[in-house]
Amino acid sequence: MKSNNLSVNTKQDQTFIDLTCLYEITRHLASATSLQDCLEKIVSTLAEYKGMDNGTVSIINPATGELEIEVAHGITAEAKRRGRYKLGEGITGKVVATGEPIIVPQIGEEPLFLNRTRTRGDERKKKSSFLCVPIIASQQSIGALSIDREYSEGFGVQSENDLRFLTVVSGLIAETVQRIQRVNEEKEALRQENSKLRRELTAKNRIEEIIGNSSRMQEVFDMIHRVADSNATVLLRGESGTGKTLVAKALHHNSSRSSGPFVVVNCSALPETLLESELFGHEKGAFTGATEAKKGRFEMAEGGTLFLDEIGEISPAVQVKLLNVIQERTFQRLGSPRTIKTDIRLVAATNRDLEKAVKEMAFREDLYYRLNVFPVYLPPLRERRTDILLLAEYFLEKYAKENNKEIKRITTPAIDLLVQYHWPGNVRELQNCMERAVLICDGNAIKSIHLPPSLQSAESIHSSKPLSLATAVENFERELIIDALKKNNGNQTKAAKSLETSLRIINYKIHSYGIEPKHFKVK
């Protein structure tokens, strides 16, 4: 009787362990969002509760059609990489191919057991049993779950029970795999939809004449569209040459005031006395030389936009009057007591550090806050390098058309110089650079020799060692040969003829410079 009770208790204990193990596994599966993490927790649970070593989940790689280990408990990363099987190959491959589970009583005595992972070489491991069950999803085998187990006694009954248990676990894994795949498919669909919407939004937000696809410029486009229809004062910040005037025009043309005038005042180009007159106008006789009444820019911009460029350069006296206009929306002409109301949208721009100027008492704090209602920062060209080639090609097309030239492209060495340069003058400098290149180019492509010397100096590419004469000559020769191969569809004989040299010399140079003519053949 005692023996029977012990047997019953052992069965009850085993049932409790099985239920506890299944509970832990289902808990991991229910909360799983990452298949990798989920499977790793399952094989760890099998090892902890059931004494099942080397727990491995292999999944068919759809790209190669081979079984690859997705997770493995108790083996190294190197062993995991070695564990690859073709369908039908070895025990695991056979299980996946047939969709039927397999038990190997002793690993060391089974010729089909390949031991690709090389983790079962010692005698103890060779005496272990190997259990492998298929993972079936939608009536199709997608992988296998396998474990090692040592049985001290009762191999037949215990191994059959373990096989049934693993079959239940593999079914749960299959359901989770399908669920996670559906979630991932939905995420991918949402990602593609989001990407599509972003592209559509980018196209919608594209501002005419402002070139740029970089994330920094997308932010600028978004800011322009957000504030364009309001009457809020906009302060454009950024280095000289970054395109503040273009943005000011874009704000005007995309606003409800687009039918009104767009008036520009460069505050740094006028002395204090003339600037005040330019802004507010004057009456006849207001000062020496005022032979007739004149409207100021505030009056000229009525119903439209007034753009005050280089606002940081205005004098303290003009700052006071400008503050009153912004606050009261009224002003007086010089020499007139009459108050004039103004209805304008004010856009200001500066490349100065206004915060520093306020601290140094060079710029009024109250005016600063009145202007800084909606600041827009324009990034320098060195912070939006992905736009450099886009801008260069835009200016190439523009100036080639203006000068009636058939220049179609920019060579690779010239592109390298353009991208490497730090562009202290920003877009304006790039524009001038491309105009110069078009004017001096006599062929159909802009080459590095057509670019200004500043782009080819050591400083421009942050190098302390300038190019030697030999290196410069090699670069020039390589560029000529590549250009000739492109024109002649990779044909070396024709390339040699176009360069007025021999085929032997061309072949030698091509070999020396590591050029591959086949890359220039049009397929």
Short mmCIF file of C-alpha atoms in Angstrom, two decimals:
data_model
loop_
_atom_site.label_atom_id
_atom_site.label_comp_id
_atom_site.label_asym_id
_atom_site.label_seq_id
_atom_site.Cartn_x
_atom_site.Cartn_y
_atom_site.Cartn_z
CA MET A 1 0.00 0.00 0.00
CA LYS A 2 2.81 2.31 0.84
CA SER A 3 4.30 1.76 -2.57
CA ASN A 4 0.97 2.55 -4.28
CA ASN A 5 0.55 5.76 -2.26
CA LEU A 6 4.05 6.81 -3.23
CA SER A 7 3.21 6.14 -6.88
CA VAL A 8 0.03 8.19 -6.61
CA ASN A 9 1.87 11.05 -4.91
CA THR A 10 4.57 10.96 -7.60
CA LYS A 11 1.89 11.21 -10.33
CA GLN A 12 0.21 14.05 -8.49
CA ASP A 13 3.54 15.84 -8.12
CA GLN A 14 4.31 15.39 -11.81
CA THR A 15 0.87 16.70 -12.77
CA PHE A 16 1.38 19.72 -10.53
CA ILE A 17 4.79 20.38 -12.12
CA ASP A 18 3.32 20.05 -15.63
CA LEU A 19 0.48 22.45 -14.81
CA THR A 20 2.84 24.93 -13.19
CA CYS A 21 5.18 24.76 -16.18
CA LEU A 22 2.28 25.24 -18.63
CA TYR A 23 0.98 28.17 -16.58
CA GLU A 24 4.38 29.89 -16.73
CA ILE A 25 4.66 29.21 -20.48
CA THR A 26 1.15 30.53 -21.25
CA ARG A 27 1.87 33.59 -19.10
CA HIS A 28 4.97 34.34 -21.16
CA LEU A 29 3.09 33.71 -24.41
CA ALA A 30 0.13 35.92 -23.46
CA SER A 31 2.31 38.94 -22.77
CA ALA A 32 4.73 38.37 -25.66
CA THR A 33 5.41 41.15 -28.14
CA SER A 34 8.85 39.92 -29.19
CA LEU A 35 9.04 36.35 -30.51
CA GLN A 36 12.72 36.05 -29.61
CA ASP A 37 12.21 37.04 -25.94
CA CYS A 38 9.12 34.85 -25.63
CA LEU A 39 10.83 31.72 -26.97
CA GLU A 40 13.86 32.24 -24.77
CA LYS A 41 11.62 32.35 -21.69
CA ILE A 42 9.83 29.15 -22.79
CA VAL A 43 13.00 27.07 -23.19
CA SER A 44 14.29 28.44 -19.86
CA THR A 45 11.02 27.39 -18.19
CA LEU A 46 11.27 23.89 -19.69
CA ALA A 47 14.77 23.56 -18.28
CA GLU A 48 13.75 24.85 -14.84
CA TYR A 49 10.53 22.84 -14.32
CA LYS A 50 10.98 19.77 -16.50
CA GLY A 51 14.73 19.19 -16.50
CA MET A 52 14.80 19.50 -20.29
CA ASP A 53 18.28 20.64 -21.38
CA ASN A 54 19.43 22.27 -24.62
CA GLY A 55 15.92 23.50 -25.39
CA THR A 56 15.96 24.70 -28.99
CA VAL A 57 13.40 26.31 -31.29
CA SER A 58 14.26 26.17 -35.00
CA ILE A 59 12.26 28.13 -37.58
CA ILE A 60 12.30 27.93 -41.39
CA ASN A 61 14.03 30.94 -42.91
CA PRO A 62 11.70 31.99 -45.80
CA ALA A 63 14.63 33.49 -47.71
CA THR A 64 16.84 30.36 -47.72
CA GLY A 65 14.29 27.62 -47.02
CA GLU A 66 16.63 26.24 -44.35
CA LEU A 67 15.93 25.54 -40.70
CA GLU A 68 17.80 27.98 -38.47
CA ILE A 69 17.95 28.07 -34.68
CA GLU A 70 15.83 30.96 -33.45
CA VAL A 71 16.58 30.46 -29.73
CA ALA A 72 18.62 27.90 -27.84
CA HIS A 73 19.04 27.34 -24.10
CA GLY A 74 22.35 26.08 -22.80
CA ILE A 75 24.45 26.38 -25.98
CA THR A 76 26.83 29.10 -27.18
CA ALA A 77 26.15 31.67 -29.89
CA GLU A 78 28.71 29.95 -32.13
CA ALA A 79 26.98 26.59 -31.68
CA LYS A 80 23.67 28.28 -32.45
CA ARG A 81 25.04 29.63 -35.76
CA ARG A 82 26.17 26.12 -36.75
CA GLY A 83 22.70 24.66 -36.16
CA ARG A 84 21.34 24.90 -39.70
CA TYR A 85 19.48 22.10 -41.48
CA LYS A 86 17.83 21.56 -44.81
CA LEU A 87 14.32 20.12 -44.78
CA GLY A 88 14.59 16.37 -44.28
CA GLU A 89 18.20 16.62 -43.09
CA GLY A 90 18.93 15.13 -39.67
CA ILE A 91 16.34 14.50 -36.98
CA THR A 92 15.15 18.12 -36.82
CA GLY A 93 14.89 18.45 -40.59
CA LYS A 94 12.97 15.19 -40.80
CA VAL A 95 10.49 16.29 -38.09
CA VAL A 96 9.74 19.54 -39.93
CA ALA A 97 9.51 17.80 -43.32
CA THR A 98 7.11 15.08 -42.10
CA GLY A 99 5.27 17.06 -39.42
CA GLU A 100 5.67 14.07 -37.06
CA PRO A 101 7.48 14.06 -33.68
CA ILE A 102 10.54 11.86 -33.09
CA ILE A 103 12.15 10.41 -29.95
CA VAL A 104 15.80 9.35 -30.00
CA PRO A 105 16.41 7.08 -26.93
CA GLN A 106 20.18 7.65 -26.96
CA ILE A 107 21.77 10.39 -29.01
CA GLY A 108 25.09 8.57 -29.40
CA GLU A 109 23.45 5.54 -31.03
CA GLU A 110 21.37 7.40 -33.64
CA PRO A 111 23.16 7.77 -37.05
CA LEU A 112 20.64 10.42 -38.20
CA PHE A 113 21.58 12.67 -35.31
CA LEU A 114 24.06 15.12 -36.90
CA ASN A 115 25.15 17.10 -33.80
CA ARG A 116 25.72 20.21 -35.92
CA THR A 117 25.97 22.37 -32.80
CA ARG A 118 28.80 20.11 -31.44
CA THR A 119 27.38 20.33 -27.91
CA ARG A 120 26.79 16.62 -27.32
CA GLY A 121 30.24 15.10 -27.68
CA ASP A 122 30.86 13.84 -24.14
CA GLU A 123 29.68 10.37 -23.01
CA ARG A 124 26.97 11.68 -20.67
CA LYS A 125 25.41 13.76 -23.44
CA LYS A 126 25.58 10.82 -25.85
CA LYS A 127 23.44 8.77 -23.44
CA SER A 128 20.78 11.53 -23.24
CA SER A 129 17.50 11.20 -25.09
CA PHE A 130 16.45 13.70 -27.77
CA LEU A 131 12.80 14.71 -28.22
CA CYS A 132 11.71 16.82 -31.19
CA VAL A 133 8.18 17.94 -32.11
CA PRO A 134 7.03 20.04 -35.11
CA ILE A 135 5.64 23.56 -34.77
CA ILE A 136 2.60 23.62 -37.05
CA ALA A 137 0.80 26.82 -38.02
CA SER A 138 -2.13 26.84 -40.48
CA GLN A 139 -1.60 23.11 -41.16
CA GLN A 140 1.96 23.77 -42.25
CA SER A 141 5.19 22.91 -40.48
CA ILE A 142 7.13 26.13 -39.79
CA GLY A 143 9.74 24.84 -37.37
CA ALA A 144 10.54 22.46 -34.52
CA LEU A 145 10.90 22.41 -30.74
CA SER A 146 13.56 20.02 -29.40
CA ILE A 147 15.05 19.18 -26.00
CA ASP A 148 17.57 16.80 -24.41
CA ARG A 149 16.46 14.73 -21.41
CA GLU A 150 18.15 12.19 -19.21
CA TYR A 151 15.91 9.33 -18.02
CA SER A 152 17.17 7.27 -15.08
CA GLU A 153 14.25 4.83 -15.39
CA GLY A 154 10.84 4.42 -17.04
CA PHE A 155 12.02 5.77 -20.40
CA GLY A 156 9.00 4.59 -22.40
CA VAL A 157 6.20 6.08 -20.29
CA GLN A 158 8.05 9.24 -19.26
CA SER A 159 9.30 10.02 -22.77
CA GLU A 160 5.80 9.57 -24.24
CA ASN A 161 4.38 11.91 -21.59
CA ASP A 162 7.12 14.45 -22.31
CA LEU A 163 6.46 14.18 -26.04
CA ARG A 164 2.75 14.91 -25.49
CA PHE A 165 3.66 17.80 -23.22
CA LEU A 166 6.04 19.26 -25.83
CA THR A 167 3.36 18.85 -28.50
CA VAL A 168 1.00 20.99 -26.41
CA VAL A 169 3.76 23.59 -25.92
CA SER A 170 4.57 23.63 -29.66
CA GLY A 171 0.86 24.26 -30.40
CA LEU A 172 0.89 27.23 -28.04
CA ILE A 173 4.09 28.49 -29.69
CA ALA A 174 2.47 28.20 -33.15
CA GLU A 175 -0.52 30.28 -32.05
CA THR A 176 1.77 32.94 -30.60
CA VAL A 177 3.95 32.96 -33.72
CA GLN A 178 0.86 33.60 -35.84
CA ARG A 179 -0.37 36.30 -33.46
CA ILE A 180 2.98 38.09 -33.39
CA GLN A 181 3.29 37.78 -37.18
CA ARG A 182 -0.15 39.37 -37.59
CA VAL A 183 0.85 42.17 -35.22
CA ASN A 184 4.13 42.68 -37.09
CA GLU A 185 2.29 42.70 -40.44
CA GLU A 186 -0.12 45.31 -39.08
CA LYS A 187 2.82 47.35 -37.77
CA GLU A 188 4.55 47.10 -41.14
CA ALA A 189 1.35 48.14 -42.92
CA LEU A 190 1.01 51.10 -40.55
CA ARG A 191 4.68 51.97 -41.06
CA GLN A 192 4.25 51.93 -44.84
CA GLU A 193 1.06 53.98 -44.57
CA ASN A 194 2.84 56.43 -42.30
CA SER A 195 5.74 56.63 -44.74
CA LYS A 196 3.31 57.23 -47.61
CA LEU A 197 1.52 59.98 -45.67
CA ARG A 198 4.87 61.56 -44.81
CA ARG A 199 5.84 61.58 -48.49
CA GLU A 200 2.49 63.11 -49.41
CA LEU A 201 2.86 65.66 -46.64
CA THR A 202 6.38 66.45 -47.78
CA ALA A 203 5.12 67.04 -51.33
CA LYS A 204 2.29 69.15 -49.98
CA ASN A 205 4.59 71.12 -47.71
CA ARG A 206 7.20 71.68 -50.39
CA ILE A 207 7.84 75.39 -50.70
CA GLU A 208 8.55 76.66 -54.18
CA GLU A 209 12.17 77.80 -54.70
CA ILE A 210 13.29 76.39 -51.31
CA ILE A 211 15.22 73.21 -52.06
CA GLY A 212 15.73 70.54 -49.42
CA ASN A 213 14.68 67.03 -48.47
CA SER A 214 16.65 66.78 -45.22
CA SER A 215 14.82 66.32 -41.93
CA ARG A 216 16.02 69.77 -40.82
CA MET A 217 14.41 71.42 -43.84
CA GLN A 218 11.21 69.39 -43.43
CA GLU A 219 10.95 70.95 -39.97
CA VAL A 220 11.31 74.41 -41.53
CA PHE A 221 8.62 73.63 -44.14
CA ASP A 222 6.30 72.44 -41.39
CA MET A 223 6.90 75.63 -39.36
CA ILE A 224 6.17 77.79 -42.41
CA HIS A 225 2.83 76.09 -43.03
CA ARG A 226 1.89 76.29 -39.36
CA VAL A 227 2.35 80.06 -39.09
CA ALA A 228 1.73 81.25 -42.65
CA ASP A 229 -1.98 82.07 -42.25
CA SER A 230 -1.66 83.82 -38.89
CA ASN A 231 -0.72 87.45 -38.26
CA ALA A 232 1.94 86.49 -35.71
CA THR A 233 5.31 88.19 -35.99
CA VAL A 234 7.95 85.73 -37.22
CA LEU A 235 11.65 85.97 -36.38
CA LEU A 236 13.92 84.10 -38.79
CA ARG A 237 17.21 83.03 -37.20
CA GLY A 238 20.25 81.60 -38.92
CA GLU A 239 23.65 82.30 -40.45
CA SER A 240 24.07 84.56 -43.45
CA GLY A 241 23.21 82.83 -46.71
CA THR A 242 20.86 80.20 -45.28
CA GLY A 243 17.85 81.49 -47.20
CA LYS A 244 16.00 83.75 -44.76
CA THR A 245 14.70 86.00 -47.54
CA LEU A 246 13.28 82.99 -49.41
CA VAL A 247 11.50 81.83 -46.26
CA ALA A 248 10.09 85.32 -45.70
CA LYS A 249 8.72 85.27 -49.27
CA ALA A 250 7.29 81.79 -48.70
CA LEU A 251 5.52 82.99 -45.55
CA HIS A 252 3.97 85.82 -47.55
CA HIS A 253 2.96 83.78 -50.63
CA ASN A 254 1.43 81.00 -48.52
CA SER A 255 -0.61 83.41 -46.39
CA SER A 256 -3.98 85.10 -46.82
CA ARG A 257 -2.00 88.30 -47.56
CA SER A 258 -0.42 86.86 -50.72
CA SER A 259 -2.38 89.28 -52.92
CA GLY A 260 -0.88 92.22 -50.99
CA PRO A 261 2.62 93.69 -51.34
CA PHE A 262 5.82 92.08 -50.06
CA VAL A 263 8.18 94.86 -48.97
CA VAL A 264 11.81 94.27 -47.98
CA VAL A 265 14.01 96.54 -45.86
CA ASN A 266 17.69 95.72 -45.28
CA CYS A 267 18.25 97.41 -41.93
CA SER A 268 22.06 97.11 -42.11
CA ALA A 269 22.31 98.85 -45.49
CA LEU A 270 20.93 102.22 -44.33
CA PRO A 271 22.25 104.75 -41.79
CA GLU A 272 20.01 105.55 -38.80
CA THR A 273 18.56 108.81 -40.22
CA LEU A 274 17.66 107.27 -43.57
CA LEU A 275 16.36 104.05 -42.01
CA GLU A 276 13.78 105.91 -39.93
CA SER A 277 12.61 107.79 -43.01
CA GLU A 278 12.52 104.57 -45.06
CA LEU A 279 10.41 102.79 -42.47
CA PHE A 280 7.95 105.51 -41.51
CA GLY A 281 8.13 108.00 -44.40
CA HIS A 282 8.42 111.79 -44.12
CA GLU A 283 6.59 114.99 -44.95
CA LYS A 284 7.92 117.71 -47.23
CA GLY A 285 10.47 119.83 -45.34
CA ALA A 286 10.84 117.35 -42.47
CA PHE A 287 14.65 117.57 -42.89
CA THR A 288 17.18 119.02 -45.30
CA GLY A 289 16.66 117.43 -48.69
CA ALA A 290 13.06 116.39 -48.05
CA THR A 291 11.69 118.23 -51.08
CA GLU A 292 8.47 116.25 -51.18
CA ALA A 293 6.37 113.91 -49.02
CA LYS A 294 7.29 110.22 -49.16
CA LYS A 295 5.53 107.08 -48.01
CA GLY A 296 7.47 104.77 -45.70
CA ARG A 297 7.76 101.00 -46.02
CA PHE A 298 5.05 100.46 -43.41
CA GLU A 299 2.58 102.33 -45.63
CA MET A 300 3.84 100.60 -48.76
CA ALA A 301 3.32 97.18 -47.15
CA GLU A 302 -0.31 97.91 -46.17
CA GLY A 303 -2.37 94.72 -46.42
CA GLY A 304 0.76 92.66 -47.08
CA THR A 305 4.05 91.66 -45.45
CA LEU A 306 6.96 93.81 -44.30
CA PHE A 307 10.26 91.95 -44.10
CA LEU A 308 12.92 93.61 -41.93
CA ASP A 309 16.21 91.90 -42.75
CA GLU A 310 19.20 92.21 -40.37
CA ILE A 311 16.92 93.53 -37.60
CA GLY A 312 19.77 93.17 -35.09
CA GLU A 313 21.62 96.11 -36.69
CA ILE A 314 19.08 98.88 -35.98
CA SER A 315 19.99 101.68 -33.56
CA PRO A 316 18.41 102.14 -30.09
CA ALA A 317 16.41 105.16 -31.31
CA VAL A 318 14.84 103.21 -34.18
CA GLN A 319 14.27 100.25 -31.83
CA VAL A 320 12.01 102.44 -29.63
CA LYS A 321 9.90 103.62 -32.57
CA LEU A 322 9.68 100.11 -34.01
CA LEU A 323 8.49 98.78 -30.64
CA ASN A 324 5.68 101.37 -30.59
CA VAL A 325 4.56 100.40 -34.08
CA ILE A 326 4.47 96.69 -33.21
CA GLN A 327 2.55 97.35 -29.98
CA GLU A 328 0.10 100.02 -31.16
CA ARG A 329 -0.01 99.25 -34.89
CA THR A 330 0.21 103.00 -35.50
CA PHE A 331 3.05 105.34 -36.49
CA GLN A 332 3.75 108.90 -37.62
CA ARG A 333 5.67 110.14 -40.62
CA LEU A 334 8.72 112.28 -39.85
CA GLY A 335 7.58 115.86 -39.59
CA SER A 336 3.86 114.99 -39.28
CA PRO A 337 1.60 114.96 -36.19
CA ARG A 338 -0.92 112.69 -37.95
CA THR A 339 -1.19 109.12 -36.68
CA ILE A 340 -1.43 106.46 -39.36
CA LYS A 341 -2.83 103.00 -38.69
CA THR A 342 -1.02 100.05 -40.26
CA ASP A 343 -2.23 96.60 -41.20
CA ILE A 344 0.86 94.57 -42.01
CA ARG A 345 2.37 91.16 -41.25
CA LEU A 346 5.86 91.67 -39.79
CA VAL A 347 8.66 89.21 -40.52
CA ALA A 348 12.14 89.95 -39.18
CA ALA A 349 15.46 88.19 -39.72
CA THR A 350 18.88 88.26 -38.12
CA ASN A 351 22.14 86.30 -38.01
CA ARG A 352 23.12 87.94 -34.70
CA ASP A 353 22.86 86.41 -31.24
CA LEU A 354 20.02 88.62 -30.01
CA GLU A 355 20.03 87.04 -26.54
CA LYS A 356 23.66 88.11 -26.12
CA ALA A 357 22.84 91.56 -27.52
CA VAL A 358 20.03 91.92 -24.93
CA LYS A 359 22.42 91.01 -22.10
CA GLU A 360 24.95 93.56 -23.39
CA MET A 361 22.18 96.23 -23.54
CA ALA A 362 22.71 96.58 -27.31
CA PHE A 363 19.16 95.41 -28.10
CA ARG A 364 15.98 96.23 -26.22
CA GLU A 365 14.61 93.30 -24.24
CA ASP A 366 10.97 94.33 -24.77
CA LEU A 367 11.50 94.58 -28.54
CA TYR A 368 13.20 91.18 -28.54
CA TYR A 369 10.15 89.55 -26.95
CA ARG A 370 7.83 91.34 -29.38
CA LEU A 371 9.79 90.02 -32.34
CA ASN A 372 10.42 86.53 -30.97
CA VAL A 373 6.75 85.45 -31.04
CA PHE A 374 7.34 82.63 -33.53
CA PRO A 375 11.05 81.96 -34.13
CA VAL A 376 12.14 79.80 -37.08
CA TYR A 377 15.73 78.56 -37.16
CA LEU A 378 17.29 77.95 -40.58
CA PRO A 379 20.07 75.36 -40.33
CA PRO A 380 23.46 76.05 -41.96
CA LEU A 381 24.28 73.98 -45.03
CA ARG A 382 26.90 71.92 -43.15
CA GLU A 383 24.06 70.57 -40.95
CA ARG A 384 21.96 69.46 -43.95
CA ARG A 385 24.59 67.76 -46.13
CA THR A 386 22.00 65.54 -47.81
CA ASP A 387 20.68 68.69 -49.50
CA ILE A 388 24.03 69.78 -50.99
CA LEU A 389 23.82 67.67 -54.15
CA LEU A 390 20.12 68.50 -54.56
CA LEU A 391 20.91 72.24 -54.41
CA ALA A 392 23.95 71.89 -56.66
CA GLU A 393 21.92 70.14 -59.36
CA TYR A 394 19.16 72.75 -59.05
CA PHE A 395 21.64 75.61 -59.56
CA LEU A 396 23.36 73.68 -62.38
CA GLU A 397 20.09 73.37 -64.27
CA LYS A 398 19.20 77.01 -63.60
CA TYR A 399 22.48 78.56 -64.76
CA ALA A 400 22.99 76.15 -67.66
CA LYS A 401 19.60 77.24 -68.98
CA GLU A 402 20.38 80.94 -68.43
CA ASN A 403 23.70 80.62 -70.27
CA ASN A 404 22.42 78.31 -73.06
CA LYS A 405 24.82 75.51 -72.12
CA GLU A 406 24.26 71.75 -72.43
CA ILE A 407 25.73 70.74 -69.06
CA LYS A 408 23.93 67.63 -67.85
CA ARG A 409 25.70 66.39 -64.73
CA ILE A 410 28.31 66.78 -61.99
CA THR A 411 31.16 64.24 -61.95
CA THR A 412 31.78 62.03 -58.91
CA PRO A 413 35.06 63.76 -57.85
CA ALA A 414 33.33 67.16 -58.06
CA ILE A 415 30.42 65.82 -55.96
CA ASP A 416 32.92 64.60 -53.37
CA LEU A 417 34.44 68.08 -53.10
CA LEU A 418 31.02 69.70 -52.80
CA VAL A 419 29.93 67.35 -50.01
CA GLN A 420 33.23 67.55 -48.09
CA TYR A 421 33.38 71.36 -48.05
CA HIS A 422 32.16 73.12 -44.89
CA TRP A 423 30.28 75.96 -46.70
CA PRO A 424 30.79 78.97 -44.40
CA GLY A 425 28.71 81.05 -46.82
CA ASN A 426 25.92 78.45 -46.85
CA VAL A 427 23.46 78.21 -49.78
CA ARG A 428 24.48 81.59 -51.19
CA GLU A 429 28.10 80.42 -51.48
CA LEU A 430 27.00 77.17 -53.15
CA GLN A 431 24.87 79.16 -55.59
CA ASN A 432 27.82 81.40 -56.54
CA CYS A 433 30.08 78.35 -56.80
CA MET A 434 27.76 76.59 -59.27
CA GLU A 435 27.24 79.75 -61.35
CA ARG A 436 31.02 80.13 -61.68
CA ALA A 437 31.40 76.43 -62.57
CA VAL A 438 28.78 76.69 -65.33
CA LEU A 439 30.43 79.79 -66.79
CA ILE A 440 33.89 78.21 -67.10
CA CYS A 441 32.74 74.71 -68.11
CA ASP A 442 33.09 73.94 -71.83
CA GLY A 443 31.94 70.31 -71.72
CA ASN A 444 28.76 68.53 -70.69
CA ALA A 445 29.78 67.84 -67.07
CA ILE A 446 30.98 69.91 -64.12
CA LYS A 447 34.38 68.58 -63.01
CA SER A 448 36.44 69.27 -59.92
CA ILE A 449 38.69 71.65 -61.91
CA HIS A 450 35.66 73.89 -62.51
CA LEU A 451 35.09 74.40 -58.78
CA PRO A 452 36.72 77.30 -56.89
CA PRO A 453 40.19 76.73 -55.36
CA SER A 454 38.69 77.16 -51.87
CA LEU A 455 36.88 73.84 -52.27
CA GLN A 456 40.08 72.04 -53.21
CA SER A 457 42.28 73.38 -50.41
CA ALA A 458 43.39 71.33 -47.43
CA GLU A 459 41.34 73.52 -45.11
CA SER A 460 38.13 72.88 -47.04
CA ILE A 461 38.29 69.17 -46.36
CA HIS A 462 39.74 69.51 -42.86
CA SER A 463 43.08 68.01 -43.84
CA SER A 464 46.42 69.30 -42.61
CA LYS A 465 48.27 67.81 -45.62
CA PRO A 466 47.56 69.28 -49.08
CA LEU A 467 47.45 67.10 -52.18
CA SER A 468 50.78 66.44 -53.83
CA LEU A 469 51.21 67.24 -57.53
CA ALA A 470 51.32 63.53 -58.37
CA THR A 471 48.09 62.83 -56.46
CA ALA A 472 46.34 65.80 -58.07
CA VAL A 473 47.40 64.60 -61.53
CA GLU A 474 46.22 61.05 -60.75
CA ASN A 475 42.82 62.35 -59.60
CA PHE A 476 42.49 64.40 -62.78
CA GLU A 477 43.49 61.46 -65.01
CA ARG A 478 41.11 59.11 -63.23
CA GLU A 479 38.27 61.60 -63.71
CA LEU A 480 39.01 61.97 -67.45
CA ILE A 481 39.15 58.19 -67.99
CA ILE A 482 35.92 57.54 -66.06
CA ASP A 483 34.18 60.30 -68.02
CA ALA A 484 35.39 58.80 -71.33
CA LEU A 485 34.24 55.29 -70.32
CA LYS A 486 30.81 56.62 -69.37
CA LYS A 487 30.46 58.37 -72.73
CA ASN A 488 31.50 55.22 -74.63
CA ASN A 489 29.47 52.63 -72.72
CA GLY A 490 32.57 51.12 -71.08
CA ASN A 491 34.32 50.52 -74.45
CA GLN A 492 38.05 51.00 -73.78
CA THR A 493 39.05 51.30 -77.44
CA LYS A 494 36.57 54.13 -78.04
CA ALA A 495 37.55 55.76 -74.74
CA ALA A 496 41.23 55.73 -75.79
CA LYS A 497 40.32 57.25 -79.15
CA SER A 498 38.23 60.03 -77.55
CA LEU A 499 41.18 60.87 -75.27
CA GLU A 500 43.59 60.75 -78.24
CA THR A 501 45.82 58.12 -76.64
CA SER A 502 46.60 54.42 -77.22
CA LEU A 503 44.61 51.45 -75.98
CA ARG A 504 47.74 50.15 -74.22
CA ILE A 505 48.09 53.32 -72.15
CA ILE A 506 44.37 53.38 -71.30
CA ASN A 507 44.51 49.73 -70.20
CA TYR A 508 47.55 50.46 -68.02
CA LYS A 509 45.89 53.48 -66.40
CA ILE A 510 42.63 51.61 -65.85
CA HIS A 511 44.53 48.82 -64.10
CA SER A 512 46.63 51.27 -62.05
CA TYR A 513 43.64 53.25 -60.82
CA GLY A 514 41.46 50.20 -60.13
CA ILE A 515 38.74 51.30 -62.56
CA GLU A 516 36.17 48.69 -63.65
CA PRO A 517 35.06 49.47 -67.26
CA LYS A 518 32.17 46.98 -67.02
CA HIS A 519 30.52 49.24 -64.43
CA PHE A 520 29.97 51.84 -67.15
CA LYS A 521 28.21 49.54 -69.60
CA VAL A 522 24.52 50.31 -70.07
CA LYS A 523 22.57 47.08 -69.55
#
